[in-house]
């Protein structure tokens, strides 16, 4: 009986913890601003972006790029070819198929310069400035 009570307490605690994490994640998403970026064949249509420091979600649209696309964000000056330098939370949660839009997780950006690009669509690197 004692083992059953301990197991029930564990399950109850785990459920509350998961619910609290979901609520916190939703709260963060509600506070984050969305930055919409569109890719066409070999390029982003927005070739520079300026933002204020804060929390953002990147919404990436594939508008006839001819391939599935993604999104990579790197602090300017870091080796963009090295995935260790990528801001992983900025990755879209799944590749962006033709005619669809996918979003990243919440990304907290501090003042500075970053570069963004898509290695799947072979775009150039563009500047994102955070003031």
Coordinates of C-alpha atoms in Angstrom, one line a residue:
X1 CA 0.0 0.0 0.0
X2 CA 2.8 2.4 0.9
X3 CA 4.5 1.7 -2.5
X4 CA 1.2 2.5 -4.3
X5 CA 0.9 5.8 -2.4
X6 CA 4.5 6.7 -3.3
X7 CA 3.8 5.8 -6.9
X8 CA 0.7 7.9 -7.0
X9 CA 2.4 10.9 -5.4
X10 CA 5.2 10.6 -8.0
X11 CA 2.8 10.5 -10.9
X12 CA 0.8 13.4 -9.5
X13 CA 4.0 15.5 -9.0
X14 CA 5.3 14.7 -12.5
X15 CA 1.9 15.7 -14.0
X16 CA 2.0 19.0 -12.1
X17 CA 5.6 19.7 -13.3
X18 CA 4.7 18.9 -16.9
X19 CA 1.6 21.2 -16.7
X20 CA 3.7 24.0 -15.2
X21 CA 6.3 23.7 -17.9
X22 CA 3.6 23.8 -20.6
X23 CA 2.1 26.9 -19.0
X24 CA 5.5 28.6 -18.8
X25 CA 6.3 27.8 -22.4
X26 CA 2.9 29.2 -23.5
X27 CA 3.5 32.3 -21.5
X28 CA 6.9 32.8 -23.1
X29 CA 5.4 32.3 -26.6
X30 CA 2.7 34.9 -25.8
X31 CA 5.3 37.5 -24.9
X32 CA 7.5 36.8 -27.9
X33 CA 7.1 38.9 -31.1
X34 CA 7.0 37.1 -34.4
X35 CA 9.5 38.0 -37.2
X36 CA 8.1 36.9 -40.5
X37 CA 10.7 36.1 -43.2
X38 CA 10.1 34.8 -46.7
X39 CA 12.4 32.7 -48.9
X40 CA 12.3 32.5 -52.6
X41 CA 14.7 30.6 -54.9
X42 CA 18.2 31.3 -53.4
X43 CA 17.3 34.2 -51.3
X44 CA 15.4 35.8 -48.4
X45 CA 13.1 38.6 -49.6
X46 CA 14.1 40.6 -46.4
X47 CA 17.8 41.2 -46.8
X48 CA 18.3 42.9 -43.4
X49 CA 16.3 43.1 -40.2
X50 CA 16.5 45.5 -37.3
X51 CA 15.0 44.6 -33.9
X52 CA 15.0 45.7 -30.3
X53 CA 16.5 43.3 -27.7
X54 CA 13.9 40.8 -26.6
X55 CA 12.1 37.5 -27.3
X56 CA 11.2 36.5 -30.8
X57 CA 9.8 33.7 -32.8
X58 CA 10.9 33.4 -36.4
X59 CA 8.2 32.5 -38.9
X60 CA 9.8 31.3 -42.2
X61 CA 7.7 31.0 -45.4
X62 CA 8.7 29.0 -48.4
X63 CA 7.5 30.9 -51.4
X64 CA 8.5 28.9 -54.5
X65 CA 12.1 28.4 -53.3
X66 CA 12.2 25.1 -55.2
X67 CA 13.5 23.2 -52.2
X68 CA 12.6 22.7 -48.6
X69 CA 14.0 25.6 -46.5
X70 CA 15.2 26.3 -43.0
X71 CA 16.6 29.1 -40.9
X72 CA 20.0 29.5 -39.2
X73 CA 20.9 32.4 -37.0
X74 CA 24.5 33.0 -35.8
X75 CA 26.2 35.9 -33.9
X76 CA 28.1 38.0 -36.5
X77 CA 31.8 37.1 -36.6
X78 CA 31.2 33.5 -35.5
X79 CA 32.0 30.7 -38.0
X80 CA 28.5 30.2 -39.5
X81 CA 29.6 26.9 -41.0
X82 CA 30.1 25.4 -37.6
X83 CA 26.8 24.2 -36.1
X84 CA 28.2 24.8 -32.6
X85 CA 27.9 28.5 -33.3
X86 CA 24.2 28.4 -34.4
X87 CA 21.5 29.7 -32.1
X88 CA 19.6 26.4 -32.0
X89 CA 16.4 27.8 -30.7
X90 CA 16.1 29.9 -33.9
X91 CA 15.9 26.7 -36.0
X92 CA 12.4 26.1 -37.4
X93 CA 10.9 23.2 -35.7
X94 CA 10.7 21.3 -39.0
X95 CA 11.8 22.0 -42.5
X96 CA 9.6 24.4 -44.4
X97 CA 8.0 22.7 -47.4
X98 CA 6.9 24.6 -50.6
X99 CA 4.0 27.0 -49.9
X100 CA 4.1 26.6 -46.1
X101 CA 5.3 28.5 -43.0
X102 CA 7.0 27.0 -40.0
X103 CA 8.1 28.7 -36.8
X104 CA 11.2 28.6 -34.5
X105 CA 11.1 28.3 -30.8
X106 CA 11.4 31.5 -28.7
X107 CA 14.7 33.1 -29.2
X108 CA 16.1 35.7 -26.7
X109 CA 18.2 38.3 -28.5
X110 CA 20.6 40.7 -26.9
X111 CA 21.9 43.8 -28.5
X112 CA 24.4 43.1 -31.2
X113 CA 24.7 41.9 -34.8
X114 CA 23.8 38.5 -36.1
X115 CA 23.6 36.8 -39.5
X116 CA 20.8 34.6 -40.9
X117 CA 20.8 32.3 -43.8
X118 CA 19.4 29.0 -45.2
X119 CA 21.9 26.3 -46.0
X120 CA 19.2 24.2 -47.7
X121 CA 18.2 27.0 -50.1
X122 CA 21.8 28.2 -50.3
X123 CA 21.0 31.8 -49.5
X124 CA 23.7 34.5 -48.8
X125 CA 24.1 35.6 -45.2
X126 CA 22.0 38.6 -44.3
X127 CA 22.4 41.0 -41.3
X128 CA 20.1 41.1 -38.3
X129 CA 20.8 44.0 -36.0
X130 CA 19.5 44.1 -32.4
X131 CA 19.6 47.5 -30.7

